[in-house]
mmCIF file of C-alpha atoms and ligand atoms in Angstrom:
data_model
loop_
_atom_site.group_PDB
_atom_site.id
_atom_site.type_symbol
_atom_site.label_atom_id
_atom_site.label_comp_id
_atom_site.label_asym_id
_atom_site.label_seq_id
_atom_site.Cartn_x
_atom_site.Cartn_y
_atom_site.Cartn_z
ATOM 1 C CA MET A 23 -9.336 60.940 157.200
ATOM 2 C CA THR A 24 -5.975 61.366 155.502
ATOM 3 C CA ASN A 25 -6.044 64.525 153.471
ATOM 4 C CA PRO A 26 -6.796 68.187 154.080
ATOM 5 C CA GLN A 27 -9.738 68.275 151.712
ATOM 6 C CA GLU A 28 -11.502 65.566 153.674
ATOM 7 C CA LEU A 29 -10.744 67.471 156.853
ATOM 8 C CA ALA A 30 -12.254 70.644 155.356
ATOM 9 C CA GLN A 31 -15.315 68.660 154.312
ATOM 10 C CA ALA A 32 -15.740 67.103 157.755
ATOM 11 C CA PHE A 33 -15.302 70.519 159.347
ATOM 12 C CA SER A 34 -17.956 72.193 157.229
ATOM 13 C CA GLU A 35 -20.396 69.363 157.935
ATOM 14 C CA MET A 36 -19.719 69.717 161.660
ATOM 15 C CA PHE A 37 -19.635 73.493 162.032
ATOM 16 C CA GLY A 38 -21.352 74.789 158.880
ATOM 17 C CA ALA A 39 -18.351 76.936 157.917
ATOM 18 C CA GLN A 40 -15.394 76.763 155.524
ATOM 19 C CA PRO A 41 -12.216 76.382 157.580
ATOM 20 C CA ARG A 42 -8.656 77.464 157.034
ATOM 21 C CA ILE A 43 -6.189 74.643 157.486
ATOM 22 C CA PHE A 44 -2.742 74.592 159.078
ATOM 23 C CA ARG A 45 -0.304 71.775 159.499
ATOM 24 C CA ALA A 46 2.873 71.033 161.429
ATOM 25 C CA PRO A 47 5.188 68.044 161.035
ATOM 26 C CA GLY A 48 6.282 65.335 163.445
ATOM 27 C CA ARG A 49 9.989 64.675 163.722
ATOM 28 C CA VAL A 50 12.691 62.106 164.101
ATOM 29 C CA ASN A 51 15.798 62.921 166.072
ATOM 30 C CA LEU A 52 18.859 61.484 164.381
ATOM 31 C CA ILE A 53 21.116 61.969 167.378
ATOM 32 C CA GLY A 54 21.292 64.099 170.537
ATOM 33 C CA GLU A 55 18.741 62.592 172.919
ATOM 34 C CA HIS A 56 17.890 64.134 176.299
ATOM 35 C CA THR A 57 20.399 66.876 175.621
ATOM 36 C CA ASP A 58 18.019 69.722 174.748
ATOM 37 C CA TYR A 59 17.002 70.518 178.337
ATOM 38 C CA ASN A 60 20.688 70.413 179.279
ATOM 39 C CA GLU A 61 21.397 73.277 176.849
ATOM 40 C CA GLY A 62 23.175 70.848 174.553
ATOM 41 C CA PHE A 63 23.019 69.803 170.898
ATOM 42 C CA VAL A 64 20.338 67.886 168.989
ATOM 43 C CA MET A 65 19.927 66.862 165.362
ATOM 44 C CA PRO A 66 16.270 66.390 164.446
ATOM 45 C CA ALA A 67 14.569 66.356 161.047
ATOM 46 C CA ALA A 68 10.896 67.194 160.491
ATOM 47 C CA ILE A 69 9.108 64.346 158.711
ATOM 48 C CA ASP A 70 6.332 64.193 156.156
ATOM 49 C CA TYR A 71 3.757 63.088 158.725
ATOM 50 C CA PHE A 72 1.658 65.993 159.947
ATOM 51 C CA SER A 73 -0.902 67.219 162.423
ATOM 52 C CA PHE A 74 -3.636 69.252 160.683
ATOM 53 C CA VAL A 75 -5.853 71.852 162.321
ATOM 54 C CA ALA A 76 -8.980 73.189 160.602
ATOM 55 C CA ILE A 77 -10.232 76.432 162.102
ATOM 56 C CA ALA A 78 -13.093 78.912 161.669
ATOM 57 C CA PRO A 79 -13.968 81.908 163.822
ATOM 58 C CA ARG A 80 -16.762 82.104 166.416
ATOM 59 C CA GLU A 81 -18.549 85.202 167.660
ATOM 60 C CA ASP A 82 -17.657 84.643 171.339
ATOM 61 C CA ARG A 83 -14.340 84.104 173.141
ATOM 62 C CA THR A 84 -14.669 80.340 173.344
ATOM 63 C CA ILE A 85 -12.305 77.836 171.764
ATOM 64 C CA THR A 86 -13.807 74.446 171.011
ATOM 65 C CA ALA A 87 -11.510 71.600 170.020
ATOM 66 C CA ARG A 88 -12.409 68.259 168.484
ATOM 67 C CA SER A 89 -10.139 65.554 167.222
ATOM 68 C CA ASP A 90 -11.007 62.653 164.999
ATOM 69 C CA ASN A 91 -8.865 60.478 167.286
ATOM 70 C CA PHE A 92 -11.017 61.107 170.368
ATOM 71 C CA PRO A 93 -14.784 61.311 170.795
ATOM 72 C CA GLU A 94 -15.533 64.341 172.974
ATOM 73 C CA THR A 95 -15.409 68.101 172.259
ATOM 74 C CA ALA A 96 -13.310 70.202 174.654
ATOM 75 C CA GLU A 97 -14.061 73.850 175.406
ATOM 76 C CA LEU A 98 -12.107 76.760 176.760
ATOM 77 C CA ASN A 99 -13.453 80.184 177.665
ATOM 78 C CA LEU A 100 -10.541 82.519 176.950
ATOM 79 C CA ASP A 101 -11.793 84.903 179.654
ATOM 80 C CA ARG A 102 -11.869 82.174 182.294
ATOM 81 C CA PRO A 103 -9.046 79.790 181.364
ATOM 82 C CA MET A 104 -8.971 76.543 183.299
ATOM 83 C CA LYS A 105 -5.957 74.414 184.172
ATOM 84 C CA GLY A 106 -4.800 71.331 182.267
ATOM 85 C CA ARG A 107 -6.949 68.249 182.921
ATOM 86 C CA LYS A 108 -4.585 65.440 181.831
ATOM 87 C CA HIS A 109 -6.658 65.186 178.662
ATOM 88 C CA TRP A 110 -5.670 65.170 174.980
ATOM 89 C CA SER A 111 -7.146 68.656 174.626
ATOM 90 C CA ASP A 112 -4.531 70.061 177.053
ATOM 91 C CA TYR A 113 -2.196 70.367 174.035
ATOM 92 C CA PRO A 114 -4.339 72.656 171.827
ATOM 93 C CA LEU A 115 -6.057 74.470 174.706
ATOM 94 C CA GLY A 116 -2.762 74.924 176.573
ATOM 95 C CA VAL A 117 -1.401 76.689 173.513
ATOM 96 C CA ALA A 118 -4.393 79.074 173.514
ATOM 97 C CA VAL A 119 -3.875 79.829 177.210
ATOM 98 C CA LYS A 120 -0.130 80.429 176.814
ATOM 99 C CA LEU A 121 -0.582 82.627 173.719
ATOM 100 C CA GLU A 122 -2.986 84.808 175.683
ATOM 101 C CA GLU A 123 -0.658 84.911 178.694
ATOM 102 C CA ALA A 124 2.105 86.097 176.350
ATOM 103 C CA GLY A 125 -0.126 89.014 175.351
ATOM 104 C CA HIS A 126 -1.564 87.748 172.067
ATOM 105 C CA ARG A 127 -5.297 88.435 172.289
ATOM 106 C CA LEU A 128 -7.101 85.609 170.528
ATOM 107 C CA LYS A 129 -10.596 85.334 169.084
ATOM 108 C CA GLY A 130 -13.057 82.513 169.617
ATOM 109 C CA ALA A 131 -12.739 79.599 167.208
ATOM 110 C CA ASP A 132 -13.857 76.089 166.416
ATOM 111 C CA LEU A 133 -11.015 73.643 165.789
ATOM 112 C CA LEU A 134 -11.004 70.209 164.230
ATOM 113 C CA ILE A 135 -7.715 68.360 164.603
ATOM 114 C CA HIS A 136 -6.507 65.437 162.567
ATOM 115 C CA GLY A 137 -3.137 63.840 163.213
ATOM 116 C CA ASP A 138 -1.147 61.574 160.931
ATOM 117 C CA VAL A 139 1.770 61.523 163.384
ATOM 118 C CA PRO A 140 1.163 58.358 165.398
ATOM 119 C CA ILE A 141 0.372 59.240 169.019
ATOM 120 C CA GLY A 142 2.789 57.909 171.660
ATOM 121 C CA SER A 143 5.320 56.886 169.027
ATOM 122 C CA GLY A 144 8.069 59.275 170.119
ATOM 123 C CA LEU A 145 7.679 61.121 166.810
ATOM 124 C CA SER A 146 6.404 64.231 168.528
ATOM 125 C CA SER A 147 2.725 64.279 167.725
ATOM 126 C CA SER A 148 2.304 66.662 170.680
ATOM 127 C CA ALA A 149 4.540 69.401 169.318
ATOM 128 C CA ALA A 150 2.913 68.978 165.891
ATOM 129 C CA ILE A 151 -0.509 69.607 167.460
ATOM 130 C CA GLU A 152 0.783 72.525 169.515
ATOM 131 C CA VAL A 153 2.473 74.296 166.624
ATOM 132 C CA SER A 154 -0.323 73.749 164.089
ATOM 133 C CA THR A 155 -2.862 74.970 166.664
ATOM 134 C CA ALA A 156 -0.775 78.039 167.474
ATOM 135 C CA LEU A 157 -0.522 79.017 163.795
ATOM 136 C CA ALA A 158 -4.259 78.491 163.366
ATOM 137 C CA LEU A 159 -5.241 80.530 166.447
ATOM 138 C CA LEU A 160 -2.941 83.401 165.544
ATOM 139 C CA ASP A 161 -4.193 83.528 161.971
ATOM 140 C CA ASN A 162 -7.785 83.422 163.247
ATOM 141 C CA ALA A 163 -7.045 86.496 165.358
ATOM 142 C CA GLY A 164 -5.261 88.303 162.501
ATOM 143 C CA LEU A 165 -1.937 88.077 164.360
ATOM 144 C CA SER A 166 1.461 86.813 163.368
ATOM 145 C CA ILE A 167 4.490 86.337 165.583
ATOM 146 C CA ASP A 168 8.131 85.443 165.244
ATOM 147 C CA ARG A 169 8.524 81.690 164.725
ATOM 148 C CA LEU A 170 11.053 81.287 167.495
ATOM 149 C CA ASP A 171 8.657 82.963 169.939
ATOM 150 C CA LEU A 172 5.942 80.650 168.681
ATOM 151 C CA ALA A 173 8.118 77.586 169.363
ATOM 152 C CA LYS A 174 8.897 78.874 172.863
ATOM 153 C CA ILE A 175 5.230 79.511 173.658
ATOM 154 C CA CYS A 176 4.331 75.990 172.528
ATOM 155 C CA GLN A 177 7.099 74.575 174.713
ATOM 156 C CA LYS A 178 5.685 76.588 177.625
ATOM 157 C CA ALA A 179 2.274 75.081 177.005
ATOM 158 C CA GLU A 180 3.784 71.606 177.246
ATOM 159 C CA ASN A 181 5.890 72.440 180.326
ATOM 160 C CA GLU A 182 3.322 74.364 182.326
ATOM 161 C CA TYR A 183 -0.093 73.308 181.033
ATOM 162 C CA VAL A 184 0.490 69.664 180.135
ATOM 163 C CA GLY A 185 3.124 69.271 182.882
ATOM 164 C CA ILE A 186 5.995 67.666 180.962
ATOM 165 C CA ARG A 187 9.256 69.551 181.379
ATOM 166 C CA SER A 188 10.371 68.922 177.804
ATOM 167 C CA GLY A 189 13.091 70.863 176.029
ATOM 168 C CA ILE A 190 12.718 73.000 172.894
ATOM 169 C CA MET A 191 13.731 70.443 170.251
ATOM 170 C CA ASP A 192 10.307 69.237 169.119
ATOM 171 C CA GLN A 193 8.604 72.616 168.865
ATOM 172 C CA PHE A 194 11.673 74.115 167.192
ATOM 173 C CA ILE A 195 11.863 71.524 164.438
ATOM 174 C CA ALA A 196 8.081 71.619 163.902
ATOM 175 C CA CYS A 197 8.560 75.343 163.147
ATOM 176 C CA PHE A 198 11.918 75.246 161.351
ATOM 177 C CA GLY A 199 12.105 71.853 159.624
ATOM 178 C CA LYS A 200 13.680 71.875 156.171
ATOM 179 C CA LYS A 201 13.044 69.527 153.281
ATOM 180 C CA ASP A 202 15.703 66.835 152.769
ATOM 181 C CA THR A 203 17.697 68.299 155.636
ATOM 182 C CA ALA A 204 18.480 67.522 159.251
ATOM 183 C CA VAL A 205 18.978 70.500 161.526
ATOM 184 C CA MET A 206 21.633 70.674 164.212
ATOM 185 C CA LEU A 207 20.379 72.920 166.977
ATOM 186 C CA ASP A 208 22.392 74.452 169.766
ATOM 187 C CA CYS A 209 19.741 74.468 172.483
ATOM 188 C CA ARG A 210 21.545 77.194 174.424
ATOM 189 C CA SER A 211 21.954 79.854 171.731
ATOM 190 C CA LEU A 212 19.114 78.437 169.573
ATOM 191 C CA GLU A 213 21.381 78.785 166.559
ATOM 192 C CA SER A 214 20.724 76.104 163.995
ATOM 193 C CA THR A 215 22.776 74.576 161.196
ATOM 194 C CA PRO A 216 21.110 72.856 158.239
ATOM 195 C CA LEU A 217 22.740 69.548 157.329
ATOM 196 C CA PRO A 218 21.567 68.198 153.964
ATOM 197 C CA LEU A 219 20.877 64.457 154.125
ATOM 198 C CA PRO A 220 22.417 62.096 151.567
ATOM 199 C CA GLU A 221 20.041 61.572 148.629
ATOM 200 C CA ASP A 222 20.302 57.793 148.696
ATOM 201 C CA VAL A 223 19.310 57.429 152.339
ATOM 202 C CA LYS A 224 15.796 57.166 153.818
ATOM 203 C CA LEU A 225 14.670 57.932 157.345
ATOM 204 C CA VAL A 226 12.785 54.879 158.528
ATOM 205 C CA ALA A 227 10.925 55.014 161.842
ATOM 206 C CA CYS A 228 9.979 51.654 163.377
ATOM 207 C CA ASN A 229 7.199 51.925 165.933
ATOM 208 C CA THR A 230 7.400 49.328 168.715
ATOM 209 C CA MET A 231 3.697 50.012 169.394
ATOM 210 C CA VAL A 232 4.374 50.125 173.134
ATOM 211 C CA LYS A 233 4.399 53.157 175.389
ATOM 212 C CA HIS A 234 5.262 52.335 178.971
ATOM 213 C CA GLN A 235 3.273 54.198 181.593
ATOM 214 C CA LEU A 236 6.232 55.735 183.361
ATOM 215 C CA ALA A 237 7.279 57.757 180.308
ATOM 216 C CA SER A 238 6.300 61.226 181.553
ATOM 217 C CA SER A 239 7.187 60.782 185.235
ATOM 218 C CA GLU A 240 10.559 59.264 184.340
ATOM 219 C CA TYR A 241 11.185 62.064 181.835
ATOM 220 C CA ASN A 242 10.796 64.683 184.575
ATOM 221 C CA ALA A 243 12.885 62.526 186.940
ATOM 222 C CA ARG A 244 15.757 62.449 184.415
ATOM 223 C CA ARG A 245 15.662 66.192 184.192
ATOM 224 C CA GLU A 246 15.898 66.472 187.983
ATOM 225 C CA GLU A 247 18.828 64.059 188.082
ATOM 226 C CA CYS A 248 20.684 66.231 185.572
ATOM 227 C CA GLU A 249 19.956 69.310 187.678
ATOM 228 C CA GLU A 250 21.264 67.512 190.753
ATOM 229 C CA GLY A 251 24.428 66.655 188.824
ATOM 230 C CA VAL A 252 24.961 70.324 187.952
ATOM 231 C CA ARG A 253 24.315 71.391 191.563
ATOM 232 C CA ILE A 254 26.901 69.016 192.977
ATOM 233 C CA LEU A 255 29.496 69.529 190.231
ATOM 234 C CA SER A 256 29.214 73.308 190.543
ATOM 235 C CA LYS A 257 30.859 73.091 193.993
ATOM 236 C CA HIS A 258 34.040 72.267 192.088
ATOM 237 C CA LEU A 259 33.165 74.043 188.839
ATOM 238 C CA PRO A 260 31.460 77.280 189.926
ATOM 239 C CA ASN A 261 31.029 78.614 186.392
ATOM 240 C CA ILE A 262 28.892 75.792 185.025
ATOM 241 C CA LYS A 263 25.232 76.492 184.295
ATOM 242 C CA SER A 264 24.257 73.158 182.802
ATOM 243 C CA LEU A 265 25.798 69.830 181.792
ATOM 244 C CA ARG A 266 26.657 71.508 178.496
ATOM 245 C CA ASP A 267 29.489 73.207 180.333
ATOM 246 C CA VAL A 268 31.060 70.035 181.751
ATOM 247 C CA SER A 269 33.710 67.975 179.938
ATOM 248 C CA ILE A 270 34.083 64.237 180.333
ATOM 249 C CA ALA A 271 37.486 64.823 181.988
ATOM 250 C CA GLU A 272 35.878 67.143 184.538
ATOM 251 C CA LEU A 273 33.178 64.586 185.259
ATOM 252 C CA GLY A 274 35.909 61.994 185.874
ATOM 253 C CA ARG A 275 37.779 64.368 188.139
ATOM 254 C CA PHE A 276 34.928 65.760 190.207
ATOM 255 C CA GLY A 277 32.227 63.113 189.841
ATOM 256 C CA SER A 278 33.026 61.155 192.994
ATOM 257 C CA ASP A 279 30.448 63.134 195.010
ATOM 258 C CA LEU A 280 27.681 62.021 192.646
ATOM 259 C CA SER A 281 25.567 58.918 193.209
ATOM 260 C CA ASP A 282 26.157 56.172 190.659
ATOM 261 C CA VAL A 283 22.833 56.950 188.962
ATOM 262 C CA VAL A 284 23.448 60.693 188.670
ATOM 263 C CA TYR A 285 27.000 60.062 187.479
ATOM 264 C CA ARG A 286 25.720 57.887 184.650
ATOM 265 C CA ARG A 287 23.007 60.404 183.691
ATOM 266 C CA CYS A 288 25.683 63.099 183.450
ATOM 267 C CA ARG A 289 27.974 60.815 181.463
ATOM 268 C CA HIS A 290 25.220 60.192 178.919
ATOM 269 C CA VAL A 291 24.525 63.877 178.388
ATOM 270 C CA ILE A 292 28.186 64.877 178.140
ATOM 271 C CA THR A 293 29.123 62.088 175.719
ATOM 272 C CA GLU A 294 25.935 62.562 173.697
ATOM 273 C CA ASN A 295 26.694 66.245 173.100
ATOM 274 C CA ASP A 296 30.078 65.235 171.801
ATOM 275 C CA ARG A 297 28.515 62.592 169.555
ATOM 276 C CA VAL A 298 26.186 65.166 167.971
ATOM 277 C CA LEU A 299 29.107 67.404 167.054
ATOM 278 C CA ARG A 300 31.017 64.469 165.606
ATOM 279 C CA ALA A 301 27.917 63.263 163.753
ATOM 280 C CA ALA A 302 27.520 66.703 162.148
ATOM 281 C CA THR A 303 31.108 66.546 160.914
ATOM 282 C CA ALA A 304 30.550 63.028 159.588
ATOM 283 C CA LEU A 305 27.432 64.127 157.707
ATOM 284 C CA ARG A 306 29.206 67.119 156.200
ATOM 285 C CA ASN A 307 32.040 64.864 155.035
ATOM 286 C CA GLY A 308 29.679 62.264 153.600
ATOM 287 C CA GLU A 309 30.925 59.648 156.114
ATOM 288 C CA VAL A 310 27.630 57.874 156.630
ATOM 289 C CA SER A 311 29.001 54.736 158.230
ATOM 290 C CA ARG A 312 30.756 56.868 160.824
ATOM 291 C CA PHE A 313 27.417 58.566 161.449
ATOM 292 C CA GLY A 314 25.813 55.136 161.897
ATOM 293 C CA LYS A 315 28.414 54.118 164.499
ATOM 294 C CA LEU A 316 27.669 57.243 166.500
ATOM 295 C CA MET A 317 23.964 56.372 166.384
ATOM 296 C CA ALA A 318 24.794 52.941 167.795
ATOM 297 C CA GLN A 319 26.832 54.470 170.619
ATOM 298 C CA SER A 320 24.006 56.875 171.353
ATOM 299 C CA HIS A 321 21.554 54.007 171.726
ATOM 300 C CA GLN A 322 23.880 52.130 174.083
ATOM 301 C CA SER A 323 24.354 55.185 176.222
ATOM 302 C CA LEU A 324 20.586 55.803 176.392
ATOM 303 C CA ARG A 325 20.070 52.147 177.318
ATOM 304 C CA ASP A 326 22.833 51.741 179.901
ATOM 305 C CA ASP A 327 23.573 55.182 181.326
ATOM 306 C CA TYR A 328 20.355 57.129 180.868
ATOM 307 C CA GLU A 329 18.078 54.076 181.201
ATOM 308 C CA VAL A 330 15.288 55.347 178.953
ATOM 309 C CA SER A 331 15.230 52.459 176.496
ATOM 310 C CA CYS A 332 13.179 49.304 176.971
ATOM 311 C CA LYS A 333 13.205 45.697 175.802
ATOM 312 C CA GLU A 334 11.095 46.435 172.709
ATOM 313 C CA LEU A 335 13.290 49.340 171.548
ATOM 314 C CA ASP A 336 16.452 47.290 172.096
ATOM 315 C CA LEU A 337 15.043 44.432 170.033
ATOM 316 C CA MET A 338 13.993 46.760 167.221
ATOM 317 C CA VAL A 339 17.523 48.186 167.072
ATOM 318 C CA GLU A 340 19.068 44.711 167.204
ATOM 319 C CA PHE A 341 16.929 43.483 164.285
ATOM 320 C CA ALA A 342 17.691 46.595 162.226
ATOM 321 C CA ASN A 343 21.408 46.006 162.716
ATOM 322 C CA GLU A 344 21.054 42.512 161.255
ATOM 323 C CA THR A 345 20.373 44.012 157.831
ATOM 324 C CA PRO A 346 23.407 45.074 155.757
ATOM 325 C CA ASP A 347 21.706 48.191 154.383
ATOM 326 C CA CYS A 348 20.924 49.758 157.724
ATOM 327 C CA ILE A 349 23.500 52.501 158.215
ATOM 328 C CA GLY A 350 22.487 53.308 161.768
ATOM 329 C CA ALA A 351 19.699 52.556 164.254
ATOM 330 C CA ARG A 352 18.736 53.970 167.626
ATOM 331 C CA MET A 353 15.732 54.884 169.756
ATOM 332 C CA THR A 354 14.360 58.342 169.021
ATOM 333 C CA GLY A 355 12.488 60.751 171.301
ATOM 334 C CA GLY A 356 11.911 60.461 175.032
ATOM 335 C CA GLY A 357 12.052 56.645 175.175
ATOM 336 C CA PHE A 358 10.209 53.968 177.245
ATOM 337 C CA GLY A 359 8.664 52.730 174.011
ATOM 338 C CA GLY A 360 7.793 54.594 170.856
ATOM 339 C CA ALA A 361 9.939 54.360 167.770
ATOM 340 C CA THR A 362 13.477 53.803 166.585
ATOM 341 C CA ILE A 363 15.052 55.863 163.822
ATOM 342 C CA ASN A 364 16.992 54.023 161.149
ATOM 343 C CA LEU A 365 19.076 55.371 158.316
ATOM 344 C CA VAL A 366 18.611 52.947 155.450
ATOM 345 C CA ASN A 367 19.942 52.835 151.896
ATOM 346 C CA SER A 368 16.972 53.955 149.747
ATOM 347 C CA SER A 369 17.172 51.062 147.308
ATOM 348 C CA LYS A 370 16.947 48.492 150.133
ATOM 349 C CA VAL A 371 14.136 49.968 152.208
ATOM 350 C CA ASP A 372 11.675 47.206 151.301
ATOM 351 C CA GLU A 373 14.057 44.433 152.345
ATOM 352 C CA PHE A 374 14.775 46.316 155.552
ATOM 353 C CA THR A 375 11.125 46.778 156.520
ATOM 354 C CA VAL A 376 10.184 43.192 155.749
ATOM 355 C CA HIS A 377 13.071 41.848 157.818
ATOM 356 C CA VAL A 378 12.561 44.096 160.838
ATOM 357 C CA ALA A 379 8.778 43.706 160.886
ATOM 358 C CA LYS A 380 9.008 39.925 160.777
ATOM 359 C CA ARG A 381 11.752 39.603 163.374
ATOM 360 C CA TYR A 382 9.980 41.998 165.741
ATOM 361 C CA ALA A 383 6.569 40.371 165.324
ATOM 362 C CA ASP A 384 8.074 36.892 165.868
ATOM 363 C CA ALA A 385 9.944 37.977 168.990
ATOM 364 C CA THR A 386 7.261 40.080 170.673
ATOM 365 C CA LYS A 387 3.967 38.970 169.092
ATOM 366 C CA ILE A 388 3.369 42.664 168.359
ATOM 367 C CA GLN A 389 2.952 43.873 164.790
ATOM 368 C CA PRO A 390 5.115 46.997 164.418
ATOM 369 C CA GLU A 391 4.281 49.968 162.205
ATOM 370 C CA ILE A 392 7.065 51.177 159.972
ATOM 371 C CA TYR A 393 7.094 54.641 158.437
ATOM 372 C CA VAL A 394 9.402 55.432 155.548
ATOM 373 C CA CYS A 395 9.901 59.181 155.847
ATOM 374 C CA SER A 396 11.559 62.048 154.074
ATOM 375 C CA ALA A 397 12.764 65.168 155.820
ATOM 376 C CA ALA A 398 10.076 67.843 155.442
ATOM 377 C CA ASP A 399 9.603 71.593 155.789
ATOM 378 C CA GLY A 400 8.220 73.115 158.988
ATOM 379 C CA ALA A 401 4.676 74.215 159.812
ATOM 380 C CA ASP A 402 2.600 75.994 157.236
ATOM 381 C CA ARG A 403 -0.867 76.898 156.069
ATOM 382 C CA VAL A 404 -2.370 74.462 153.584
ATOM 383 C CA LEU A 405 -4.632 75.743 150.832
ATOM 384 C CA VAL A 406 -7.337 73.297 149.851
ATOM 385 C CA LYS A 407 -8.767 73.833 146.412
ATOM 386 C CA ASP A 408 -12.521 73.404 146.311
ATOM 387 C CA ARG A 409 -14.152 70.661 144.296
ATOM 388 C CA LEU A 410 -10.908 68.828 143.554
ATOM 389 C CA PRO A 411 -11.192 65.101 143.243
ATOM 390 C CA PHE A 412 -9.401 62.998 145.861
ATOM 391 C CA PRO A 413 -6.522 63.394 146.644
ATOM 392 C CA ALA A 414 -6.701 67.058 147.592
ATOM 393 C CA CYS A 415 -4.209 69.448 146.120
ATOM 394 C CA CYS A 416 -2.186 71.197 148.788
ATOM 395 C CA ILE A 417 -0.454 74.384 147.831
ATOM 396 C CA ARG A 418 2.354 75.447 150.090
ATOM 397 C CA LEU A 419 2.556 79.043 151.240
ATOM 398 C CA ARG A 420 5.755 80.710 152.311
ATOM 399 C CA PRO A 421 6.100 80.693 156.130
HETATM 400 C C1 GLA B 23 10.949 64.463 174.127
HETATM 401 C C2 GLA B 23 10.986 65.944 174.480
HETATM 402 C C3 GLA B 23 12.202 66.634 173.851
HETATM 403 C C4 GLA B 23 13.488 65.875 174.144
HETATM 404 C C5 GLA B 23 13.319 64.389 173.850
HETATM 405 C C6 GLA B 23 14.509 63.591 174.290
HETATM 406 O O1 GLA B 23 10.716 64.315 172.768
HETATM 407 O O2 GLA B 23 9.821 66.585 174.053
HETATM 408 O O3 GLA B 23 12.282 67.961 174.313
HETATM 409 O O4 GLA B 23 13.915 66.101 175.454
HETATM 410 O O5 GLA B 23 12.172 63.845 174.492
HETATM 411 O O6 GLA B 23 15.615 63.946 173.554
#
């Protein structure tokens, strides 16, 4: 199923009702990794791969959720909400629970979810499901809320219901993505700056097709190591609230109390924040090769200091860098597998994909998936015109 009209058709066959359809995009992060939960800077772009949610009301206060990626139907009674079950449905149902907890009284609904954002690829399929579900549930209840509040509620669902202590980046960009534009976000003030992307450059995500098991436990462990760093450094720097407030000189001066591991985690975050700011300047000045060098430094720091890369991601980056038209390459998202993000000259994308796919398949015996993306707008309702021949015609509504 790859278009909203097919989703509407499948929904009406399943539930005997015409649904409304909402979608939210996945994302790539160009630079600024593992900085969001340290109140730092990130630079994601929403991509034209989406999660779709079809929804129709029910008479009771039950939410049912089905996905065409998984066989079983999940149910939630809004009057007796259960806890997360370590199940795919924790994402949509967690959003329902957190919307209600925030005081938004929902109505019962049937949901059918279809995702084009590859799961486990580091391209944020989870936030895309959360945000598209939230829009659908609110619309179903005749409610609308501020988009920033919506992003925060979705993040809460992931933190408290799913149990991953992620930052705000993914939910924010799923709500506030902008066509042909990357967005620099200050994760402390939540102020964002649009940064138009060069016209002759494509965002190419290369999926390693591996997702190592420790991804979520190690993610939470990294967050704790950063918190430990702040705790110890604050003995010397009483005014700091997060690693955002620490300079590299201060880390050098006061870092001797930190373990080697915590020191390196802090060094990654502090240098990465600086790289995002420099990358924004480079983009504004049209200095793409400078931007690419910062991406390379970011990858090294994630590999050596933050230790969230893996053999497959390192190989994918190495093979990308062999091609002359790759401006920059690095892992994107939480790490431990998933995808790399590559900035590639538009006219040479085919050569790039052929080269990287072959080199990666030869080296690992794994066939990668490669997605050539454009920066897209944030979440939205999709109107499906009845009786249109394939492909469906989607009409965008204003957010
Ligand atoms: C995941 C999280 C984000 C962010 C990235 C790493 O995608 O959901 O909040 O922390 O990892 O930058």
